[in-house]
Coordinates of C-alpha atoms in Angstrom, one line a residue:
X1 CA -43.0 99.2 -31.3
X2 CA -40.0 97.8 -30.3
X3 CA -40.5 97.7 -26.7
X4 CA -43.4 95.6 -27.5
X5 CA -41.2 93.1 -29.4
X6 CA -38.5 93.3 -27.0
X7 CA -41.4 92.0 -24.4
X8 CA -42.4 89.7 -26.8
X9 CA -38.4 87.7 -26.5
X10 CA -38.6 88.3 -22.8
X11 CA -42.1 86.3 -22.2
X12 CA -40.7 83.8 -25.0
X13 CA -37.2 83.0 -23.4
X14 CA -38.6 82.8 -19.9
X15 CA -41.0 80.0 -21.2
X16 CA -38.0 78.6 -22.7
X17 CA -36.0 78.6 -19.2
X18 CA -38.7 76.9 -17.4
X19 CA -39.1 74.3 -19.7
X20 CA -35.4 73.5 -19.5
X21 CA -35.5 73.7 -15.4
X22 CA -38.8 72.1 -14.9
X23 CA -39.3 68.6 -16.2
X24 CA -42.6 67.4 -16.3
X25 CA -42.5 64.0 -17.6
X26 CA -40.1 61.7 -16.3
X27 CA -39.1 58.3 -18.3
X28 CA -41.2 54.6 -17.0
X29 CA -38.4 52.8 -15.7
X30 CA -40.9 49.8 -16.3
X31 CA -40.4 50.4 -20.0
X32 CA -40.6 53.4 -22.4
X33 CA -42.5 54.2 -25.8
X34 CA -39.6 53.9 -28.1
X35 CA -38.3 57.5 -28.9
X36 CA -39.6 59.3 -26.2
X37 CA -38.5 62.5 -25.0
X38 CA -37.7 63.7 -22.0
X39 CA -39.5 67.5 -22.0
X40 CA -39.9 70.0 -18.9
X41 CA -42.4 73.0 -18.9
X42 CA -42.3 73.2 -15.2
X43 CA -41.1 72.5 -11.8
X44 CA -40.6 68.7 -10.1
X45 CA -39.3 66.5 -7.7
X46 CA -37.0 63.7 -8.0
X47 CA -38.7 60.8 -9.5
X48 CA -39.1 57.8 -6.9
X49 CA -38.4 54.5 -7.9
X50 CA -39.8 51.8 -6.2
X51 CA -41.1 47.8 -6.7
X52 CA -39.8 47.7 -10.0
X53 CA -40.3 44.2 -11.5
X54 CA -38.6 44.3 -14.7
X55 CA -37.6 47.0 -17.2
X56 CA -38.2 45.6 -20.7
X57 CA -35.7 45.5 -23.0
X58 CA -32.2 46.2 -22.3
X59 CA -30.8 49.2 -20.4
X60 CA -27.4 50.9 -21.4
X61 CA -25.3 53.3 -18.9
X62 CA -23.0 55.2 -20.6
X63 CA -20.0 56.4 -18.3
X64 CA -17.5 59.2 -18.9
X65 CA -14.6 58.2 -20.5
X66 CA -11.6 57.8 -18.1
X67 CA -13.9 56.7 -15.4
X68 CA -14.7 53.3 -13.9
X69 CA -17.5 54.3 -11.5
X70 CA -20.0 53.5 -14.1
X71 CA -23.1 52.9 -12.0
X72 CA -23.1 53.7 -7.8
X73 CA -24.8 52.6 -4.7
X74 CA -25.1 54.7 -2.1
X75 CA -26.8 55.1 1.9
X76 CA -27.8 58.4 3.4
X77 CA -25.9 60.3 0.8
X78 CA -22.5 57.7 0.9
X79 CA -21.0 55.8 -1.8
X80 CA -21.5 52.4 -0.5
X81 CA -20.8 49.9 -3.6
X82 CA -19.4 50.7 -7.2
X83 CA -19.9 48.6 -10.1
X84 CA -17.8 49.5 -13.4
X85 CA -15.1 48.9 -16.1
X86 CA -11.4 50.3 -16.1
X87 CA -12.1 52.4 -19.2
X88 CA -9.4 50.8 -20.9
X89 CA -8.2 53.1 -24.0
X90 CA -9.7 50.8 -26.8
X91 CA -10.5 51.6 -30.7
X92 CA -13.7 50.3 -32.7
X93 CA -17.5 50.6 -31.9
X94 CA -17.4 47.6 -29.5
X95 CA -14.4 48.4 -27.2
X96 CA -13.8 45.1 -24.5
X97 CA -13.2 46.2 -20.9
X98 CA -12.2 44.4 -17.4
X99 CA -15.4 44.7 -15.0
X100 CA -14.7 45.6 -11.9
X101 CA -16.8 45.1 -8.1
X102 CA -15.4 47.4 -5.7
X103 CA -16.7 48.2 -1.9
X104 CA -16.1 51.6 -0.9
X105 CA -14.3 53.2 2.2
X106 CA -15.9 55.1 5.0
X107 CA -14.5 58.2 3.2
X108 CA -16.7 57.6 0.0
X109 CA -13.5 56.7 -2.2
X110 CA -13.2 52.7 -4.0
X111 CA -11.8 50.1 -1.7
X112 CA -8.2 48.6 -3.4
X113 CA -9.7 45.6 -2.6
X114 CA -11.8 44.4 -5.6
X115 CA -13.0 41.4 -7.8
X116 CA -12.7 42.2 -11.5
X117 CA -13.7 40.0 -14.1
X118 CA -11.0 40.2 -17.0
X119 CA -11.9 40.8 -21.0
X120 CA -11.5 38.2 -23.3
X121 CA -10.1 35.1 -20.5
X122 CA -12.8 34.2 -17.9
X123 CA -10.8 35.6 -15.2
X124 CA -11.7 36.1 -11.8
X125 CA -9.2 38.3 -10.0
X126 CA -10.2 38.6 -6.5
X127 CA -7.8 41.2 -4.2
X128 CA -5.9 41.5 -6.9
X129 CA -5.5 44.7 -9.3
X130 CA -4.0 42.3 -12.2
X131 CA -3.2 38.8 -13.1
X132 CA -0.5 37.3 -11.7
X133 CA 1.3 35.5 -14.2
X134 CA 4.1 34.0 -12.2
X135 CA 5.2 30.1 -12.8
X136 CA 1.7 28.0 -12.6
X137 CA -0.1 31.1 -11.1
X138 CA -0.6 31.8 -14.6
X139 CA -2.7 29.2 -15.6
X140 CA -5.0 30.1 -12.6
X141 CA -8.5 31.4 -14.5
X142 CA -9.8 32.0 -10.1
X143 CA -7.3 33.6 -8.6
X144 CA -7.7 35.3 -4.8
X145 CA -4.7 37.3 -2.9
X146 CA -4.8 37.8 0.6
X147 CA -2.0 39.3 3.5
X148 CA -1.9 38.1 6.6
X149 CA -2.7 35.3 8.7
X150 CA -6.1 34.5 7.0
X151 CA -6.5 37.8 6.1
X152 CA -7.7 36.7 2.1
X153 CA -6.7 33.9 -0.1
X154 CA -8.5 31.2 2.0
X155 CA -11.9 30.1 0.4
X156 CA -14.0 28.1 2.6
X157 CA -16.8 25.4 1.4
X158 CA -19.9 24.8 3.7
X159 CA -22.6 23.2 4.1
X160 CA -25.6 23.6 6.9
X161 CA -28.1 21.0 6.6
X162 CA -29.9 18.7 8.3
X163 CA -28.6 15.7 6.5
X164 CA -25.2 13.7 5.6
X165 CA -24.9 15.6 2.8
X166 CA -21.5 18.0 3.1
X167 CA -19.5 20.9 1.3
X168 CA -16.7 20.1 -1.3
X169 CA -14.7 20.8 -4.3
X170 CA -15.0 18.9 -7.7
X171 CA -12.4 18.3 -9.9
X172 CA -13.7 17.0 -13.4
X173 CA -11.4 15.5 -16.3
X174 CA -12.8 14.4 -19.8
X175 CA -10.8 13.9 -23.2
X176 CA -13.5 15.7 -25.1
X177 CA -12.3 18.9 -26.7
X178 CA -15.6 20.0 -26.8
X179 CA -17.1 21.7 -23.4
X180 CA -20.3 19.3 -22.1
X181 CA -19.8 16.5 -24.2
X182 CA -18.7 13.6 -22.7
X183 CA -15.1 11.5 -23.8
X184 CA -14.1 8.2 -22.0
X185 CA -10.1 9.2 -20.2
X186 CA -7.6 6.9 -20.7
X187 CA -4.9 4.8 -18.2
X188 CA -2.7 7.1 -16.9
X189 CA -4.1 10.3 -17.3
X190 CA -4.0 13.2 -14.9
X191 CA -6.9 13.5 -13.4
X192 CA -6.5 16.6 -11.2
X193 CA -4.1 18.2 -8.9
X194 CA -3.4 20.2 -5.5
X195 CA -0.2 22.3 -5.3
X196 CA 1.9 23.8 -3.0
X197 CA 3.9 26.4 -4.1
X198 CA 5.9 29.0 -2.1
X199 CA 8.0 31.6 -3.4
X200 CA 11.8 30.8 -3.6
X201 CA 12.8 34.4 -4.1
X202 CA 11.6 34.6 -7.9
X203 CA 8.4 33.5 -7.6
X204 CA 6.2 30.0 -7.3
X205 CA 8.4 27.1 -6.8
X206 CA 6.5 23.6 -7.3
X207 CA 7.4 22.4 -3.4
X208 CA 4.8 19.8 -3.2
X209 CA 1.4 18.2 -4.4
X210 CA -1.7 15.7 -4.6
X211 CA -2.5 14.5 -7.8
X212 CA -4.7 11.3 -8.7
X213 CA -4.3 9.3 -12.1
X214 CA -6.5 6.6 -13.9
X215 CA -5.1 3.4 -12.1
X216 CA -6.1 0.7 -14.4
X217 CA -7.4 0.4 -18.1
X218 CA -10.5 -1.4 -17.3
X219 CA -12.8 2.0 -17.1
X220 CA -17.2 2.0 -17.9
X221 CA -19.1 4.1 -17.5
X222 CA -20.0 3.7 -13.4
X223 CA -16.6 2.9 -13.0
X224 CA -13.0 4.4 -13.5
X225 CA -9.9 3.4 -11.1
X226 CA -7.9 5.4 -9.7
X227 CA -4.7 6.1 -7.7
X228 CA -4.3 9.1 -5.3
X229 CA -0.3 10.2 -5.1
X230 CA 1.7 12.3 -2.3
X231 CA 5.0 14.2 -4.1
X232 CA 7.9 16.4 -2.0
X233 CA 10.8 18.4 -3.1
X234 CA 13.8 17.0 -1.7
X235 CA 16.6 19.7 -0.9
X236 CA 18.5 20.7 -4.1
X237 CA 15.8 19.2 -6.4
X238 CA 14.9 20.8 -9.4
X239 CA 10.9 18.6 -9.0
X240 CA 9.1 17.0 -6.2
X241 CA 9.4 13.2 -6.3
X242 CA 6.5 10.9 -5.5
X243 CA 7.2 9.3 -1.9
X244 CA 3.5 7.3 -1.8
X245 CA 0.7 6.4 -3.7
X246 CA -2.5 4.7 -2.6
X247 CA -3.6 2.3 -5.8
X248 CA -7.0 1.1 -6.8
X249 CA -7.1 -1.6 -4.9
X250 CA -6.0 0.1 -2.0
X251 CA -2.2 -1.0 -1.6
X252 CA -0.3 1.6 0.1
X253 CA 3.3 2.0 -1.3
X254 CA 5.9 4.2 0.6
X255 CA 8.5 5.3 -1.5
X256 CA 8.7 3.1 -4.7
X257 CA 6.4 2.8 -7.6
X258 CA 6.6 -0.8 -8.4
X259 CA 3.7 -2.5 -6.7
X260 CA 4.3 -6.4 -6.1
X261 CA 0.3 -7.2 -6.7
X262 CA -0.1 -8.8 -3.2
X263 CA 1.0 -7.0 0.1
X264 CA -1.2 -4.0 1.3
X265 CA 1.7 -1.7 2.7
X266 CA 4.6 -1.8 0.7
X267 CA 7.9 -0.2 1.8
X268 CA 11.1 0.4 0.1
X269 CA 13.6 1.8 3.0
X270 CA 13.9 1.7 6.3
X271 CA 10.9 1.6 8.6
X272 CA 10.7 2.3 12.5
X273 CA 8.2 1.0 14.4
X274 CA 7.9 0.6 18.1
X275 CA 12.1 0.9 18.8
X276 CA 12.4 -1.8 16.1
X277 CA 14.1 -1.0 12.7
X278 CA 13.9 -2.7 9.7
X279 CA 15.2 -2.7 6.7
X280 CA 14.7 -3.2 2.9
X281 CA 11.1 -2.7 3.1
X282 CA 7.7 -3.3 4.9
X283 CA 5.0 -4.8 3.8
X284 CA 2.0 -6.5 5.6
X285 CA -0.2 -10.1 4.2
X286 CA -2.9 -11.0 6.2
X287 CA -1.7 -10.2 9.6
X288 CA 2.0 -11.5 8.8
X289 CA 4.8 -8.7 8.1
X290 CA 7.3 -8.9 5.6
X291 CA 11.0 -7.3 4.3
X292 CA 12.2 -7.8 7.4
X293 CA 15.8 -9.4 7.5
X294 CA 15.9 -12.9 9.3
X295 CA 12.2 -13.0 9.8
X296 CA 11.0 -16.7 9.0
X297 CA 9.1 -16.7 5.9
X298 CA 8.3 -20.1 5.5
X299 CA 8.7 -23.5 6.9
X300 CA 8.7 -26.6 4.2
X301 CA 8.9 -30.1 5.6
X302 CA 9.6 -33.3 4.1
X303 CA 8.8 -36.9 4.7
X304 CA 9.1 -38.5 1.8
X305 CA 11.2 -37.5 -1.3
X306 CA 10.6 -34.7 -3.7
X307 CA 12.0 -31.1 -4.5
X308 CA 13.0 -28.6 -2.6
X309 CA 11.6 -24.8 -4.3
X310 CA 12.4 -22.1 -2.5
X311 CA 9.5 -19.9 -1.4
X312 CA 9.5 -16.3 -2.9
X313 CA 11.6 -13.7 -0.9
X314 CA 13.6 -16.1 1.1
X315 CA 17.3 -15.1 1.3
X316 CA 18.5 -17.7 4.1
X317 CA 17.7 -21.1 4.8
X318 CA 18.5 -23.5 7.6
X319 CA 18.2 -27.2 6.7
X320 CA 17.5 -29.8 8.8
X321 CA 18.4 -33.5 8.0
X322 CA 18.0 -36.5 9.8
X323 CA 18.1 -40.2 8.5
X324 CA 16.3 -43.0 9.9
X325 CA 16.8 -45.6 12.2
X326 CA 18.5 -48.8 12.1
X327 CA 15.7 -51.9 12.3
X328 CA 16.5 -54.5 15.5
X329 CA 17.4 -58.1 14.4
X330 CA 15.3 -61.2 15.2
X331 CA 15.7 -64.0 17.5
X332 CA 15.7 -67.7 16.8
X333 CA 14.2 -70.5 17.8
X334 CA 14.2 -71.9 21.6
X335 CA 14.3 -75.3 24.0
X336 CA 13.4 -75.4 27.0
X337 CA 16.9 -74.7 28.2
X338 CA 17.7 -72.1 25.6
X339 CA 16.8 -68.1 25.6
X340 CA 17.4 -66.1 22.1
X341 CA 17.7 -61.7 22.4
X342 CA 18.5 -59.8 19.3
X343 CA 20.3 -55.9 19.2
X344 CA 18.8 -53.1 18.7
X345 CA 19.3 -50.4 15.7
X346 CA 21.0 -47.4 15.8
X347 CA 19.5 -44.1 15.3
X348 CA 20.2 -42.0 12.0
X349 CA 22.3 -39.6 12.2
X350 CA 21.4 -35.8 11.9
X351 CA 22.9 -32.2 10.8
X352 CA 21.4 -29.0 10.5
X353 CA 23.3 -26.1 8.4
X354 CA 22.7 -23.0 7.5
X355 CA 22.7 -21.4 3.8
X356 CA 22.7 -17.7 2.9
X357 CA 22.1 -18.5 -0.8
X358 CA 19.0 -20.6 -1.7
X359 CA 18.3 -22.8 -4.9
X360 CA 16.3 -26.0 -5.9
X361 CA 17.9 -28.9 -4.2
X362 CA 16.4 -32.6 -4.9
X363 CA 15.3 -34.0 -1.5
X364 CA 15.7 -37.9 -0.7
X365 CA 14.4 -39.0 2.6
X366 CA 15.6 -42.8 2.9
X367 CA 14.4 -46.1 3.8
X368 CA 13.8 -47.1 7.4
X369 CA 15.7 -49.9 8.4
X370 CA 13.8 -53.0 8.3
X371 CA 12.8 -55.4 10.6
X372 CA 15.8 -58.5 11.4
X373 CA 13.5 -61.7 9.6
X374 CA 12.7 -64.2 12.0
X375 CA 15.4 -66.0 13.4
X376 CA 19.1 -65.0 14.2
X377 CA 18.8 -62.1 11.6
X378 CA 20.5 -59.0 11.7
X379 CA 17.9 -56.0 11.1
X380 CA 18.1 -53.3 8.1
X381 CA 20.5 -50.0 8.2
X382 CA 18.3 -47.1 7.7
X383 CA 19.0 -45.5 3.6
X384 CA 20.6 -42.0 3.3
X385 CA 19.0 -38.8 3.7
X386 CA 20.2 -36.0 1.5
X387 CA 19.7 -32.5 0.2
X388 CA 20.9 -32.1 -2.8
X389 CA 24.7 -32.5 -3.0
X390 CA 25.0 -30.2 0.0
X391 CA 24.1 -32.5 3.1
X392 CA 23.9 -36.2 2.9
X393 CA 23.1 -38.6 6.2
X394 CA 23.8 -41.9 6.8
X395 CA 20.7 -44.1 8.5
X396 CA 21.2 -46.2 11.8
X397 CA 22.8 -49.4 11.1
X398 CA 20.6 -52.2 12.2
X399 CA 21.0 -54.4 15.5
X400 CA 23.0 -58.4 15.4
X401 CA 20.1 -61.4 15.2
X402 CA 20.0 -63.3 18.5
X403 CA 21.0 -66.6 18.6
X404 CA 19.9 -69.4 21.0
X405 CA 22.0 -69.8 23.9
X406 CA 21.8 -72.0 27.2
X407 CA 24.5 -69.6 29.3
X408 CA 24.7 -66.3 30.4
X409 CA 26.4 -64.2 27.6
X410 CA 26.2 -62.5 24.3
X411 CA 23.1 -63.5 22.5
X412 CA 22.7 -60.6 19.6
X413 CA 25.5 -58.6 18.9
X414 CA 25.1 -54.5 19.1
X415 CA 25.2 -52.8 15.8
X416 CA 28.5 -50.9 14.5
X417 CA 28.7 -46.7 15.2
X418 CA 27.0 -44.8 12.7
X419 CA 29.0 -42.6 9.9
X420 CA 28.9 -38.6 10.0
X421 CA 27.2 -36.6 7.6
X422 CA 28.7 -35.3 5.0
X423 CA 28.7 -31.3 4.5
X424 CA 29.2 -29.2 1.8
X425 CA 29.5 -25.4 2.3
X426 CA 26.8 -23.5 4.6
X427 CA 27.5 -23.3 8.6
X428 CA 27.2 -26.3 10.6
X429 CA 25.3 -25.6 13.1
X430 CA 24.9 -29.3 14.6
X431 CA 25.9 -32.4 13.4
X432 CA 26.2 -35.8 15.4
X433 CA 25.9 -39.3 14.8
X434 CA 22.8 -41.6 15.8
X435 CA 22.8 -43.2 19.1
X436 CA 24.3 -46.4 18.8
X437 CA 21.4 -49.2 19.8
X438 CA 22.7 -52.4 22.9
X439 CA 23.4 -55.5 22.2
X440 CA 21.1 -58.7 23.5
X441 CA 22.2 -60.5 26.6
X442 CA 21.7 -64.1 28.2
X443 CA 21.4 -63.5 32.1
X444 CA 20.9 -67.2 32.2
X445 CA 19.9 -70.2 30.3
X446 CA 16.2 -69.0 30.1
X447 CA 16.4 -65.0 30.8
X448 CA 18.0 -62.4 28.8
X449 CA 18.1 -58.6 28.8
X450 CA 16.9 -56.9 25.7
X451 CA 18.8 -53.9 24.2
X452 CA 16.6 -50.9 23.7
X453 CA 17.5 -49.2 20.5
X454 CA 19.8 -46.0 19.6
X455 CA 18.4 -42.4 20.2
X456 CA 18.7 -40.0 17.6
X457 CA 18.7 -35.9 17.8
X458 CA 14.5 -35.7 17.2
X459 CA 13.7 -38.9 18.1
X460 CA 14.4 -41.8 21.2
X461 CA 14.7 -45.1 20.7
X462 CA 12.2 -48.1 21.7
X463 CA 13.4 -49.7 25.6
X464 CA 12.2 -53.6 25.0
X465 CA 9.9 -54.7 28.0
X466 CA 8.4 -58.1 26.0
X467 CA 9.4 -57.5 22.8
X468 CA 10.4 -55.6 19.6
X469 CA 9.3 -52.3 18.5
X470 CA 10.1 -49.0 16.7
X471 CA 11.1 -46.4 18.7
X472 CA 9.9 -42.6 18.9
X473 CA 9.8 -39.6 17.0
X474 CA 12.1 -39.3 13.9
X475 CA 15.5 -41.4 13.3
X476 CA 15.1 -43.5 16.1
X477 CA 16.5 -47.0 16.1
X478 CA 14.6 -49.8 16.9
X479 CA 14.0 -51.8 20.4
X480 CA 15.3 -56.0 20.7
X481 CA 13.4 -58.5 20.3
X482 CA 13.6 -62.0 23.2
X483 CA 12.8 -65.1 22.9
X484 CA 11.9 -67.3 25.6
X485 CA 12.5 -71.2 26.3
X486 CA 10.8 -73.3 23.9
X487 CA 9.8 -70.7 21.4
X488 CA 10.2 -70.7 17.3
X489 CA 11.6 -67.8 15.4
X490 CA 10.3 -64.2 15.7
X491 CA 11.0 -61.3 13.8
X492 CA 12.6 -58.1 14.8
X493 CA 11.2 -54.6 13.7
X494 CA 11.8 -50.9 12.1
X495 CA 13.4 -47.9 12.7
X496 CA 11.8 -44.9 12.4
X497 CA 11.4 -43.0 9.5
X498 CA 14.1 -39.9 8.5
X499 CA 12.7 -35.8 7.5
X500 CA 14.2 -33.1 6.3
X501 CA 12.8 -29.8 7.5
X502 CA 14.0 -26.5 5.1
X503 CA 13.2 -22.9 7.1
X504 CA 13.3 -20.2 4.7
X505 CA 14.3 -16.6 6.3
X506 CA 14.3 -13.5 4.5

């Protein structure tokens, strides 16, 4: 009897054993009856898994504790890819964990090059065993180490199409709180940054960056301006300063922050350009280039009187004065045996100066000297020209009336030398008196020589051929007038008109 039972727990237990050893139903990785059991009652082969669309539900591997080589991938029997968690130590049902990505050496073993996505931050470490949490670095949520020259640490955008279309890197900035829902920005704010920061022995140092800022409060929603700005660390600085900035409406200024609203390149320190330094600043105006010392900024004439305003800028001026001409007298009346030749006027005189201080000056161009009246009339001085209280010009004096004579002689007298300007301050660069204008002579009872009138320094005086006239350009004095045998009175005529020319420099 009991080697019958004994046989009896032999035949069991060996059914038992194969059971154990031999599995003859193997899970659906396309989805399982819940429950199921996994049961063996004989011998198999390792299930084959292939074309599996979807498993339904969700799957769960549970890896030993200690252990981040959760779930494997291997080739030909070699660990290829690993795809885990650290296994962090945690308490509570619903322990968090670091996910890791790893490669694996030739030798089978995890690569120390990784990506691991952190618990609880939304960070991507890439190369990097653990967040670096160094000066900015620690606001980073994507950060990538590499050694070497391009070894790691250099992402690269591309783009292969057939099209204009290209690769590129978006930096967004709303004042909504609230991730995907949209808030206007506001002047001034930040709108994104690039920075440049190597390590000055304990750890990132802020050496230099791009940033670009709401340029204007005028924003819709198609539109918001903006200003793109260049900063560098000077030695010894504790922050980079800004050295240029390209504004919204694309003026360029170089190393100041205050833009003047109308020149396109804007300059504040010294500027070389083709072996020529300047100084003070550059800027450019339709062609024309300013903050340049002693470069003529503008020219302002004058003809008639006014104000002088100085243009904006201008530092220096040179003024230029000069005050019209003397008029020639007129000639009286003839006989038959008589001849009558006037004088003619002087020109005005003239000064130009220079001023290294500019203000408003009141401008008063003077009268021409007027015509001698007909008859043995002496003709009109020319009225002062002045520029404020710092120049003031006396015009030409006018030429003697001629007077009938029968004999060779004097017939209109020549007018009297001209005063000098008068200066106040400033350097003189030229100041001289007008051209004094000749006198009218009797060659003989009926011929006479007329006097031409007195040059001044922009203008000539008129040479009388038959007959009275104003002479050329500016401050000149006028020509004689003649009169022939038998002839009533004539009259003489004008000098010329008097200017002031300002030329501003800056």
């Amino acid at each position: 009897m009991k080697k019958i039972f004994a046989a009896l727990l032999a035949l069991v237990a060996s059914v038992a054993f194969g059971a154990t050893l031999s599995p003859i139903t193997l899970l659906n990785p396309s989805g399982s009856t819940a429950g199921q059991a996994i049961v063996s009652n004989g011998t198999s082969s390792a299930p084959a898994w292939g074309a599996v669309s979807s498993i339904a539900g969700g799957a769960v591997i549970n890896g030993v504790a200690g252990s981040y080589r959760t779930l494997g991938f291997a080739t030909s029997g070699s660990l290829r890819w690993i795809v885990g968690e650290n296994a962090d130590t945690e308490s509570g049902g619903n322990a968090g964990s670091n996910f890791y990505l790893q490669s694996a050496t030739d030798a089978g073993a995890p690569s120390t090059v990784e990506m691991q996505f952190q618990r609880n931050s939304s960070v991507l470490l890439i190369g990097l065993t653990s967040r670096v949490t160094l000066g900015d670095l620690q606001y980073a949520n994507i950060q990538d180490a590499g050694a070497g020259s391009f070894a790691g640490g250099v992402p690269a955008f591309m783009q292969y199409s057939n099209d204009t279309s290209s690769s590129g890197i978006f930096i967004y900035k709303s004042r909504s709180a609230t991730k995907g829902v949209s808030a206007v920005v506001q002047n001034g704010d930040d709108i994104g940054e690039v920075d440049f920061e190597p390590d000055g022995g304990s750890g990132p140092v802020k050496a230099a960056f791009i940033n670009s800022v709401v340029d204007s409060a005028t924003i819709s929603t198609t539109s918001v301006p903006a200003r793109l700005v260049f900063w560098t660390m000077p030695v010894g600085g504790a922050f980079p300063l800004e050295r240029a900035r390209i504004t919204n409406s694309g003026r360029i200024l170089v190393n100041t922050t205050t833009d003047d609203g109308t020149d396109y390149l804007q300059v504040n320190g010294s500027v070389l350009t083709a072996g020529l330094t300047t100084s003070n600043g550059l800027s450019v105006t339709g062609g024309s280039i300013n903050g340049v010392p002693g470069r003529l900024l503008n020219v302002q004439v004058f003809s008639s009187s006014g104000t002088y305003t100085p243009t904006s800028g201008a530092t220096s001026i040179i003024v230029r004065v000069q005050a019209p001409g003397g008029g020639s007298g007129g000639a009286a009346s003839t006989t038959a045996s008589q001849v009558a030749v006037s004088g003619g006027g002087n020109g005005g005189s003239y000064a130009e100066v220079r001023y290294t201080s500019v203000s408003t000056q009141t401008v008063t161009i003077g009268a021409v000297g007027a015509a001698g009246a007909a008859g043995a009339n002496a003709g009109g001085t020319g009225g002062t020209t002045s520029f404020g209280s710092l120049v003031s010009c006396p015009g030409g004096n006018g030429g003697g009336g001629g007077a009938a004579v029968s004999a060779a002689g004097v017939s209109g007298s020549a007018p009297t030398p001209n005063l000098a300007c008068t200066i106040s301050g400033g350097t003189t660069i030229d100041a001289v008196t007008g051209g004094r204008g000749q006198g009218g002579y009797a060659l003989t009872g009926t011929t006479g020589f007329l006097g031409a009138g007195g040059n001044s320094a922009m203008g000539v005086g008129y040479v009388s051929a038959g007959g009275a006239q104003t002479g050329y350009g500016l401050g000149s004095g006028a020509g004689a007038q003649i009169n022939g045998i038998s002839a009533g009175n004539v009259a003489g005529a004008a000098g010329a008109a008097g200017e002031i020319i300002v030329y501003e420099y800056q």
